[in-house]
PDB file of C-alpha atoms and ligand atoms in Angstrom:
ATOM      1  CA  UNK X   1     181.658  43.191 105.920  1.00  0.00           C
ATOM      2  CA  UNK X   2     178.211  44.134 104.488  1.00  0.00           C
ATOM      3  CA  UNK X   3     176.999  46.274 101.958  1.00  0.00           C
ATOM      4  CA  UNK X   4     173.638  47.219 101.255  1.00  0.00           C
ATOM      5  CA  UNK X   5     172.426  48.041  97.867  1.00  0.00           C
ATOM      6  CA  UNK X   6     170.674  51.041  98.084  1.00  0.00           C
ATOM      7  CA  UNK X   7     169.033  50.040  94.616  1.00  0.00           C
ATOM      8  CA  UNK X   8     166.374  47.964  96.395  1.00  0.00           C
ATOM      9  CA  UNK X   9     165.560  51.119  98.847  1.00  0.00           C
ATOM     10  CA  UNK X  10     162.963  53.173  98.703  1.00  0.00           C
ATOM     11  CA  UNK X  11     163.178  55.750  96.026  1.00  0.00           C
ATOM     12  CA  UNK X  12     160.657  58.160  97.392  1.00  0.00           C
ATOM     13  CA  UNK X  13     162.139  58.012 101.063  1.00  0.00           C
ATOM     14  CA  UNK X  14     166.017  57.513 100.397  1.00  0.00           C
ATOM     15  CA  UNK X  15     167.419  59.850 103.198  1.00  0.00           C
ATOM     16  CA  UNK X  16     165.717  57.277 105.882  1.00  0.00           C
ATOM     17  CA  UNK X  17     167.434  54.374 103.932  1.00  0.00           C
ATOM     18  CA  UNK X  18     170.559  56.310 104.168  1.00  0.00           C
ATOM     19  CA  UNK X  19     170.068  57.116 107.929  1.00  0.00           C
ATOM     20  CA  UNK X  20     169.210  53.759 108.688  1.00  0.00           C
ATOM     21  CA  UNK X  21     172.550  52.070 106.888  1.00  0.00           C
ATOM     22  CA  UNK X  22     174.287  54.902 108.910  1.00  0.00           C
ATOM     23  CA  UNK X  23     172.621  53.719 112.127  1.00  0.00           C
ATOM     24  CA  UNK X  24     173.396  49.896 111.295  1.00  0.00           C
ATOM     25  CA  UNK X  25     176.425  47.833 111.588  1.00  0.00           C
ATOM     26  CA  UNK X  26     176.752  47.706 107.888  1.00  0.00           C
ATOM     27  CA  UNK X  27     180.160  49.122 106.178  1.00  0.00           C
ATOM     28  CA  UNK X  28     179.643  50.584 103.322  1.00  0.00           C
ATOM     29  CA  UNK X  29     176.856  51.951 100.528  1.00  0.00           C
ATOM     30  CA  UNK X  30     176.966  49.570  97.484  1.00  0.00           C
ATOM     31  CA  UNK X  31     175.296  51.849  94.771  1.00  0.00           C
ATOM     32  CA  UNK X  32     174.822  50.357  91.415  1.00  0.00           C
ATOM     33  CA  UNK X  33     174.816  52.515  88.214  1.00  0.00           C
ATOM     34  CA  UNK X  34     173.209  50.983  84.979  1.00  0.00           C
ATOM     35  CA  UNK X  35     173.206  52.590  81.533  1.00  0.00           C
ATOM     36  CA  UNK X  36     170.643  50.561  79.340  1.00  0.00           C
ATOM     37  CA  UNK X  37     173.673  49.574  77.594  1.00  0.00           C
ATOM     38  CA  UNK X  38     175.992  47.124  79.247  1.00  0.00           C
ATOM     39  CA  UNK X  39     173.151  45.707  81.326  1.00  0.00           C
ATOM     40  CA  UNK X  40     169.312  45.780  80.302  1.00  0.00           C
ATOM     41  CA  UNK X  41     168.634  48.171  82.867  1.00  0.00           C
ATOM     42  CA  UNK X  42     169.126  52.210  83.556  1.00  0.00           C
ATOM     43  CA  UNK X  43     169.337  53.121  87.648  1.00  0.00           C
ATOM     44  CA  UNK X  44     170.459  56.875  88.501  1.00  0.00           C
ATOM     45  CA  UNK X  45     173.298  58.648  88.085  1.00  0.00           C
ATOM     46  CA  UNK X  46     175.785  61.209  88.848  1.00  0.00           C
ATOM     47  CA  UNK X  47     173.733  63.659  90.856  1.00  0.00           C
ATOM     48  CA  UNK X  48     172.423  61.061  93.042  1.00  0.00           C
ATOM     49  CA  UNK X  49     176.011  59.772  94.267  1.00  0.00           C
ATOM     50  CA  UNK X  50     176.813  63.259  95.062  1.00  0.00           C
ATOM     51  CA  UNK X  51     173.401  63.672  97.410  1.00  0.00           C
ATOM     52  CA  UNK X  52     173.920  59.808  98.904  1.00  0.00           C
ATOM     53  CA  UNK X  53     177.516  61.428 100.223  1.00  0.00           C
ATOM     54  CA  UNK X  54     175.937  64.352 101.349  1.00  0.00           C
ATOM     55  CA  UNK X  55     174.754  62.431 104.461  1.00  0.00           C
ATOM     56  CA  UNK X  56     176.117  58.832 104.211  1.00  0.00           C
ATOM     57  CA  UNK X  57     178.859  58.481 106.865  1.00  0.00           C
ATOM     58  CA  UNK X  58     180.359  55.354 105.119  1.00  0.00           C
ATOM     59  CA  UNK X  59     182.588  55.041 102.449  1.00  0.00           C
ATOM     60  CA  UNK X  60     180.055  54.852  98.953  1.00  0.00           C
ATOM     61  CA  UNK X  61     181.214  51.450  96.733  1.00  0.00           C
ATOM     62  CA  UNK X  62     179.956  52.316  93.297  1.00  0.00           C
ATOM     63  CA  UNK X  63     179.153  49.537  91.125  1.00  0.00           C
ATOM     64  CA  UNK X  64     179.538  50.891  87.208  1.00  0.00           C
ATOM     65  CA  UNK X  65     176.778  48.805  85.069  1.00  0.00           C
ATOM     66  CA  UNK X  66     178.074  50.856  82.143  1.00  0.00           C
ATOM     67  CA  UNK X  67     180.121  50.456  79.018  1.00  0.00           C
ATOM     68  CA  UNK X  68     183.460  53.270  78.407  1.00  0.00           C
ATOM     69  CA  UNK X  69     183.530  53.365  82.375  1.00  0.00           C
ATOM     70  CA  UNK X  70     186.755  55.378  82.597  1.00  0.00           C
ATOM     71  CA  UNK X  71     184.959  57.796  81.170  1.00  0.00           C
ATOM     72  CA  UNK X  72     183.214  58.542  83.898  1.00  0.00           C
ATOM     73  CA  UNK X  73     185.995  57.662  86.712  1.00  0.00           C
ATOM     74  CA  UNK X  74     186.539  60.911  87.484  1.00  0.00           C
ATOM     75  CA  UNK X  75     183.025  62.480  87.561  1.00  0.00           C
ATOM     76  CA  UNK X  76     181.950  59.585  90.140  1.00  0.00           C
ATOM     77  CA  UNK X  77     185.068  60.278  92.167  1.00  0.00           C
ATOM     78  CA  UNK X  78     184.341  63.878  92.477  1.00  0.00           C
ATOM     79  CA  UNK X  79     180.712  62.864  93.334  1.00  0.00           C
ATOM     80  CA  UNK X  80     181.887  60.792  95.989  1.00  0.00           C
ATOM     81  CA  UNK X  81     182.704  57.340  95.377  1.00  0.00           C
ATOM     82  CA  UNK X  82     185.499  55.658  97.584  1.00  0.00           C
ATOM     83  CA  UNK X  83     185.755  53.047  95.778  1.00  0.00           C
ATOM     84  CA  UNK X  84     184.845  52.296  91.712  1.00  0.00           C
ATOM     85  CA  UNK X  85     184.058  48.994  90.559  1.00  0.00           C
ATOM     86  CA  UNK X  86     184.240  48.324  86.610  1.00  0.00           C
ATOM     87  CA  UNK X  87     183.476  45.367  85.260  1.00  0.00           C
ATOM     88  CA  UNK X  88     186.217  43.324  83.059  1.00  0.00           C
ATOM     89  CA  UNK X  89     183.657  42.665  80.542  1.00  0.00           C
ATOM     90  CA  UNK X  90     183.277  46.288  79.888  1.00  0.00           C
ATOM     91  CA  UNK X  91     187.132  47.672  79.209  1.00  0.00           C
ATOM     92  CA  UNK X  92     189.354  47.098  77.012  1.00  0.00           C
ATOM     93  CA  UNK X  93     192.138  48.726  78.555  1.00  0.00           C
ATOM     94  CA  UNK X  94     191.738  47.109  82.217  1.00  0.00           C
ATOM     95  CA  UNK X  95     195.088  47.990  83.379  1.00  0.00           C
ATOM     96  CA  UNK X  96     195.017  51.692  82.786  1.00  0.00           C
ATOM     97  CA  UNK X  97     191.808  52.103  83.918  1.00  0.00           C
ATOM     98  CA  UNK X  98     192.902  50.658  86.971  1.00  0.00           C
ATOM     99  CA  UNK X  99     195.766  52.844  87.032  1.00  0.00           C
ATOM    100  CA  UNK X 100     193.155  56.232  86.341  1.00  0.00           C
ATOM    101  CA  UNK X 101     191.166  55.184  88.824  1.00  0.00           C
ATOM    102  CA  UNK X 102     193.823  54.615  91.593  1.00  0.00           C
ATOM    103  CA  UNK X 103     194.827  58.443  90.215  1.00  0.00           C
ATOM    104  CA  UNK X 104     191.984  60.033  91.574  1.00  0.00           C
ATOM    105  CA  UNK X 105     192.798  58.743  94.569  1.00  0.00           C
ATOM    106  CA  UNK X 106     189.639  55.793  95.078  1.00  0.00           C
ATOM    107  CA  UNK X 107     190.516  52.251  95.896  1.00  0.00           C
ATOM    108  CA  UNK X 108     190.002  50.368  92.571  1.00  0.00           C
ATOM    109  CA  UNK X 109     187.664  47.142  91.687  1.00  0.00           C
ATOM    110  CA  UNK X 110     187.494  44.790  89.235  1.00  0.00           C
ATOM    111  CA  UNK X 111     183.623  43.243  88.852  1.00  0.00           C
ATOM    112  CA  UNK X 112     183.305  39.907  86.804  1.00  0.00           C
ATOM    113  CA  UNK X 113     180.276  38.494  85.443  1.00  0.00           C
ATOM    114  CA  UNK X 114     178.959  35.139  86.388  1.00  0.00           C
ATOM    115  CA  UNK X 115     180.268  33.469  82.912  1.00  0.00           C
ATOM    116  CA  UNK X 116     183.872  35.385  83.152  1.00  0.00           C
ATOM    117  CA  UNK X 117     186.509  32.744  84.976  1.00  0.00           C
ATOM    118  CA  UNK X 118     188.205  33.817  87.668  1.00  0.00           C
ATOM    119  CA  UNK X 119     191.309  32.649  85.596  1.00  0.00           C
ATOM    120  CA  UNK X 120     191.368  35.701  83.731  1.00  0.00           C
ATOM    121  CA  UNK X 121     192.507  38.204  86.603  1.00  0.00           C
ATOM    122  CA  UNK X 122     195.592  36.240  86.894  1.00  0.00           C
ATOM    123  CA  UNK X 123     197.725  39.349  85.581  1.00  0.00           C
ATOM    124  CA  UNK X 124     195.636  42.013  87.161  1.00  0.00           C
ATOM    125  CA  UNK X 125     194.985  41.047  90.799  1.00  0.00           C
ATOM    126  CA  UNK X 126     198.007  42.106  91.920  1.00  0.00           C
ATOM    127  CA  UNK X 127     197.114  45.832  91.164  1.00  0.00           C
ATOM    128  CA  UNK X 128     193.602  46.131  92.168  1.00  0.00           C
ATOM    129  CA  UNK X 129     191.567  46.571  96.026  1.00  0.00           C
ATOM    130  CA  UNK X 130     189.119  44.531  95.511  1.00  0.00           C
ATOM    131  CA  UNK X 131     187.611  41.785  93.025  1.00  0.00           C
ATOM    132  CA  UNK X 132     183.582  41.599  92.859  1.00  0.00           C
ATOM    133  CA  UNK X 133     182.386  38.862  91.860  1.00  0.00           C
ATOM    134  CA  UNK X 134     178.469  38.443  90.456  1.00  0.00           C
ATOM    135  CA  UNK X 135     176.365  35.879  91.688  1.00  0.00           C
ATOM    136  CA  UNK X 136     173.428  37.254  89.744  1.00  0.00           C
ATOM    137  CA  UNK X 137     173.843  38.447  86.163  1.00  0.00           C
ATOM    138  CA  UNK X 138     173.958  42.349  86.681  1.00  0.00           C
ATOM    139  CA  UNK X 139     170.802  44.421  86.044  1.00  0.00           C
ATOM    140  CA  UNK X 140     168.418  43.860  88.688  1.00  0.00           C
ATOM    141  CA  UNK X 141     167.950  43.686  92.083  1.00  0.00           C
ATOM    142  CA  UNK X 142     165.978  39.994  93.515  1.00  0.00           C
ATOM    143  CA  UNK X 143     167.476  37.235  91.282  1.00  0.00           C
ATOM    144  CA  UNK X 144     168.375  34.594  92.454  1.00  0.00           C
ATOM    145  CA  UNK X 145     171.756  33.329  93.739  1.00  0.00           C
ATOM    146  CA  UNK X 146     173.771  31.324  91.116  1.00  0.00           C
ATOM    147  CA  UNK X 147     175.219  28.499  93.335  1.00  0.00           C
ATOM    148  CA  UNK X 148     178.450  28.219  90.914  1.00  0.00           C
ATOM    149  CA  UNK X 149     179.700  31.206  92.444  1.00  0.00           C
ATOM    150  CA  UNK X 150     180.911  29.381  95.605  1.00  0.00           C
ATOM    151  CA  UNK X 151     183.498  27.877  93.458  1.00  0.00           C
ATOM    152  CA  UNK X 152     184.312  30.658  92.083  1.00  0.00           C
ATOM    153  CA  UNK X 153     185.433  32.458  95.204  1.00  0.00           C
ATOM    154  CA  UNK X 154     186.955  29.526  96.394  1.00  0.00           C
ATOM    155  CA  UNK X 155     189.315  29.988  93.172  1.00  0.00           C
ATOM    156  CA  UNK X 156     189.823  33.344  93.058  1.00  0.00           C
ATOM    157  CA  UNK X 157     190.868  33.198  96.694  1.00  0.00           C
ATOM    158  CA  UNK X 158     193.721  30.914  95.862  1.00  0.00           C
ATOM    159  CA  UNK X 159     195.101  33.041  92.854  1.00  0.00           C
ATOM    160  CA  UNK X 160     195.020  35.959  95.534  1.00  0.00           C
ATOM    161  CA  UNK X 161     196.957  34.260  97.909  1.00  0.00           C
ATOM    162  CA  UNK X 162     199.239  32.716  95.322  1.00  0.00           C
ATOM    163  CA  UNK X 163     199.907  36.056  94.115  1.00  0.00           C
ATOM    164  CA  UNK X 164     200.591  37.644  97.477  1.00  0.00           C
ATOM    165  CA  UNK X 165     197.513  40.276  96.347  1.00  0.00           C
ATOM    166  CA  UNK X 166     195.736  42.247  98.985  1.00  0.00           C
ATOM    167  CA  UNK X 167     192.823  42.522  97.276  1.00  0.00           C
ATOM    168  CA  UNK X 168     189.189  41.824  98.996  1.00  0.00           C
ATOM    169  CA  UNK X 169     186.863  39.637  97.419  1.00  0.00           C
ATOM    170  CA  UNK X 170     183.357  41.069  97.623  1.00  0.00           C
ATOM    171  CA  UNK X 171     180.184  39.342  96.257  1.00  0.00           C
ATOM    172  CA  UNK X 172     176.804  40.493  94.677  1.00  0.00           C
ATOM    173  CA  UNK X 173     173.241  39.189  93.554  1.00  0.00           C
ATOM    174  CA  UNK X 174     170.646  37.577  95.525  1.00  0.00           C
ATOM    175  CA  UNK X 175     172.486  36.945  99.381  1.00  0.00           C
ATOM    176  CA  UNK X 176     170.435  36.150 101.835  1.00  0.00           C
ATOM    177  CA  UNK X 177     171.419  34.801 105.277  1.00  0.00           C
ATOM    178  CA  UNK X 178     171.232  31.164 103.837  1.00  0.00           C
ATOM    179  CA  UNK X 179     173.826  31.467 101.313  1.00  0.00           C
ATOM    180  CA  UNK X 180     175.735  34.162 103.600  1.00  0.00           C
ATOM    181  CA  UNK X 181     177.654  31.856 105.837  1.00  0.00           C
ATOM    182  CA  UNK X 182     179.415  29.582 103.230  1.00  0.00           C
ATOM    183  CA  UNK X 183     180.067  32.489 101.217  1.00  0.00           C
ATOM    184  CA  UNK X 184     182.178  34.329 104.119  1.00  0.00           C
ATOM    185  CA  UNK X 185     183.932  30.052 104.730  1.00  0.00           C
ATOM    186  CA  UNK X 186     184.387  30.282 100.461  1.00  0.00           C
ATOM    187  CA  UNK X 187     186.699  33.419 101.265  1.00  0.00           C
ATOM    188  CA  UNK X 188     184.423  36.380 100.505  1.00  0.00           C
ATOM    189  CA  UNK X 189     185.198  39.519 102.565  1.00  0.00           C
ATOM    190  CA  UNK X 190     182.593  41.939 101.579  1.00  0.00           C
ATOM    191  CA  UNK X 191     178.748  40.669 100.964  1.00  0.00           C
ATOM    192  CA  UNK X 192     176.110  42.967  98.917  1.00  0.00           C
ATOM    193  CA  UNK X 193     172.482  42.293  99.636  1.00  0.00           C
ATOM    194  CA  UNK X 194     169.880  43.993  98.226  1.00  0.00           C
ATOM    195  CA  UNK X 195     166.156  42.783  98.162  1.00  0.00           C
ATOM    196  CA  UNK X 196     166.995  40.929 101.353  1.00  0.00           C
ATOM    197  CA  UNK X 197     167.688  43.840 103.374  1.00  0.00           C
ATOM    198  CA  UNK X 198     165.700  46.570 102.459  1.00  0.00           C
ATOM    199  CA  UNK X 199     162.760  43.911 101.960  1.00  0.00           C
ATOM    200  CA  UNK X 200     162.685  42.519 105.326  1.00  0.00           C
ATOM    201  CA  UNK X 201     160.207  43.723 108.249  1.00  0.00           C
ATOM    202  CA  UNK X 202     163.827  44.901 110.293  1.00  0.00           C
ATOM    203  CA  UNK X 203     166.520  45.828 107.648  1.00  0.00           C
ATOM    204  CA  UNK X 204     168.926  47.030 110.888  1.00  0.00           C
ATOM    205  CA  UNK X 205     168.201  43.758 112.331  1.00  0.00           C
ATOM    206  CA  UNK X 206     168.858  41.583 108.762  1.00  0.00           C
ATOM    207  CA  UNK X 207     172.429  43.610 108.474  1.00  0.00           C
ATOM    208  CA  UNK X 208     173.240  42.472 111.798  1.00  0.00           C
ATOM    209  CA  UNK X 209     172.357  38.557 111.124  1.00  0.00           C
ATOM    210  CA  UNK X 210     173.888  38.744 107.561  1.00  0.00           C
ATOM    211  CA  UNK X 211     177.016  40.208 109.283  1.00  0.00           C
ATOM    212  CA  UNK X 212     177.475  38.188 112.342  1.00  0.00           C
ATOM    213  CA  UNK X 213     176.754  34.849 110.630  1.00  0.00           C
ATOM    214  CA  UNK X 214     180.025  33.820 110.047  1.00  0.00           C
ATOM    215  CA  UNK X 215     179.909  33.177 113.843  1.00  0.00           C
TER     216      UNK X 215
HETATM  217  C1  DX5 L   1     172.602  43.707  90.372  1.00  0.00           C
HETATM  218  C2  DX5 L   1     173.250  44.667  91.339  1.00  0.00           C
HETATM  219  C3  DX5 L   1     173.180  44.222  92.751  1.00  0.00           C
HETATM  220  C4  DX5 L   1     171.769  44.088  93.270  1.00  0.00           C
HETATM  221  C5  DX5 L   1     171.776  43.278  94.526  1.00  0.00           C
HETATM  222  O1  DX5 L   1     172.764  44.172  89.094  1.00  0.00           O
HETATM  223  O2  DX5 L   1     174.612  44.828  90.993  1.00  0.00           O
HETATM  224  O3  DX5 L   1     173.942  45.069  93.573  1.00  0.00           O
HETATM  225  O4  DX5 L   1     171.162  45.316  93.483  1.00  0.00           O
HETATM  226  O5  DX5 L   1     170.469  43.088  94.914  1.00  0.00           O
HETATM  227  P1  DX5 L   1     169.923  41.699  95.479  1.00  0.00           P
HETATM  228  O6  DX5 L   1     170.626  41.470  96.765  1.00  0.00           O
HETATM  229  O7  DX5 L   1     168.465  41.971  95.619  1.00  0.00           O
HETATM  230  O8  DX5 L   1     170.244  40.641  94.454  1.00  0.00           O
HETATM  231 ZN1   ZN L   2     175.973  45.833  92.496  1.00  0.00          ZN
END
């Protein structure tokens, strides 16, 4: 599956960004919220999400850059988001976050940063949709890929499948259609792409390579 990151759109023409994910064979919207706090960066907000669903026709995957996210859990949900990523890094109480987030009725994610191990999800796996793992440290869109991250996946796939989990594995930070194929072979299910997309000369056309790669 593919998700673009409406973060690299354009923000002075977002409805035709939205229309043309709609129109693609993309999944779902991959919208990243930063606070200035927990990553070096500040993106938009809660009033935004809400518009996005206003006309988005795929489920919105919200990416929370921020610090006390389940403070917020149910403000996004009501604004829209299907599914709510926060990041390991940022709670101390994982598990009942988790467990507030799943009680608002979203699919829950767990988003680790690239110096967390995959090791440390060993006891919370089991309860969550979806692990996202960074291949860029979070706060901007066009870095580049950090190559380590293949390993990674390949890791955290095992512990999945060890722990009978049915979570996805979904991956974000600087994909392109080079690093897409052995990403989708390393066990990835979902791929977020930015710059890649919304920077090419046929963003319809990119989705379709980036998703059909794995051949
Ligand atoms: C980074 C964000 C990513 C980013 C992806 O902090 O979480 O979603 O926008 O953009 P690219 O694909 O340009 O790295
Ligand atoms: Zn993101």
């Amino acid at each position: 599956m593919i998700a673009p990151s409406l973060l690299s759109g354009d923000f002075l023409n977002l409805h035709k960004d939205i229309e043309m994910v709609n129109n693609s064979d993309a999944d779902w919207f991959h919208l990243d919220i930063m606070d200035g706090v927990f990553v070096p960066n500040i993106s938009f907000g809660i009033p935004i999400v809400e518009a996005i669903k206003q006309i988005a026709t795929k489920p919105l995957d919200v990416h929370l850059m921020i610090v006390q996210p389940e403070k917020y859990i149910k403000s996004f949900r009501n604004a829209g988001a299907d599914i709510i990523n926060v990041h390991y890094e940022a709670c101390t109480h994982l598990h009942r976050t988790i467990e507030e987030i799943h009680a608002t009725g979203a699919k829950a994610a767990v988003t680790i940063n690239p110096h967390t191990s995959v090791n440390l999800l060993e006891d919370i796996v089991s309860m969550v949709d979806m692990v996202l793992v960074m291949s860029v440290n979070p706060g901007f869109g066009g870095q580049s890929f950090i190559e380590n991250s293949f390993k990674k996946i390949e890791r955290l796939k095992e512990i999945i499948l060890r722990k009978n989990s049915p979570s996805l594995i979904e991956v974000d930070g600087g994909i392109n259609s080079s690093n897409a194929p052995l990403l989708f072979k390393s066990g990835a299910d979902i791929l977020v792409s930015g710059n890649f997309i919304f920077k090419s000369a046929d963003p319809i056309q990119t989705i379709r390579e980036l998703k059909f790669c794995r051949g």
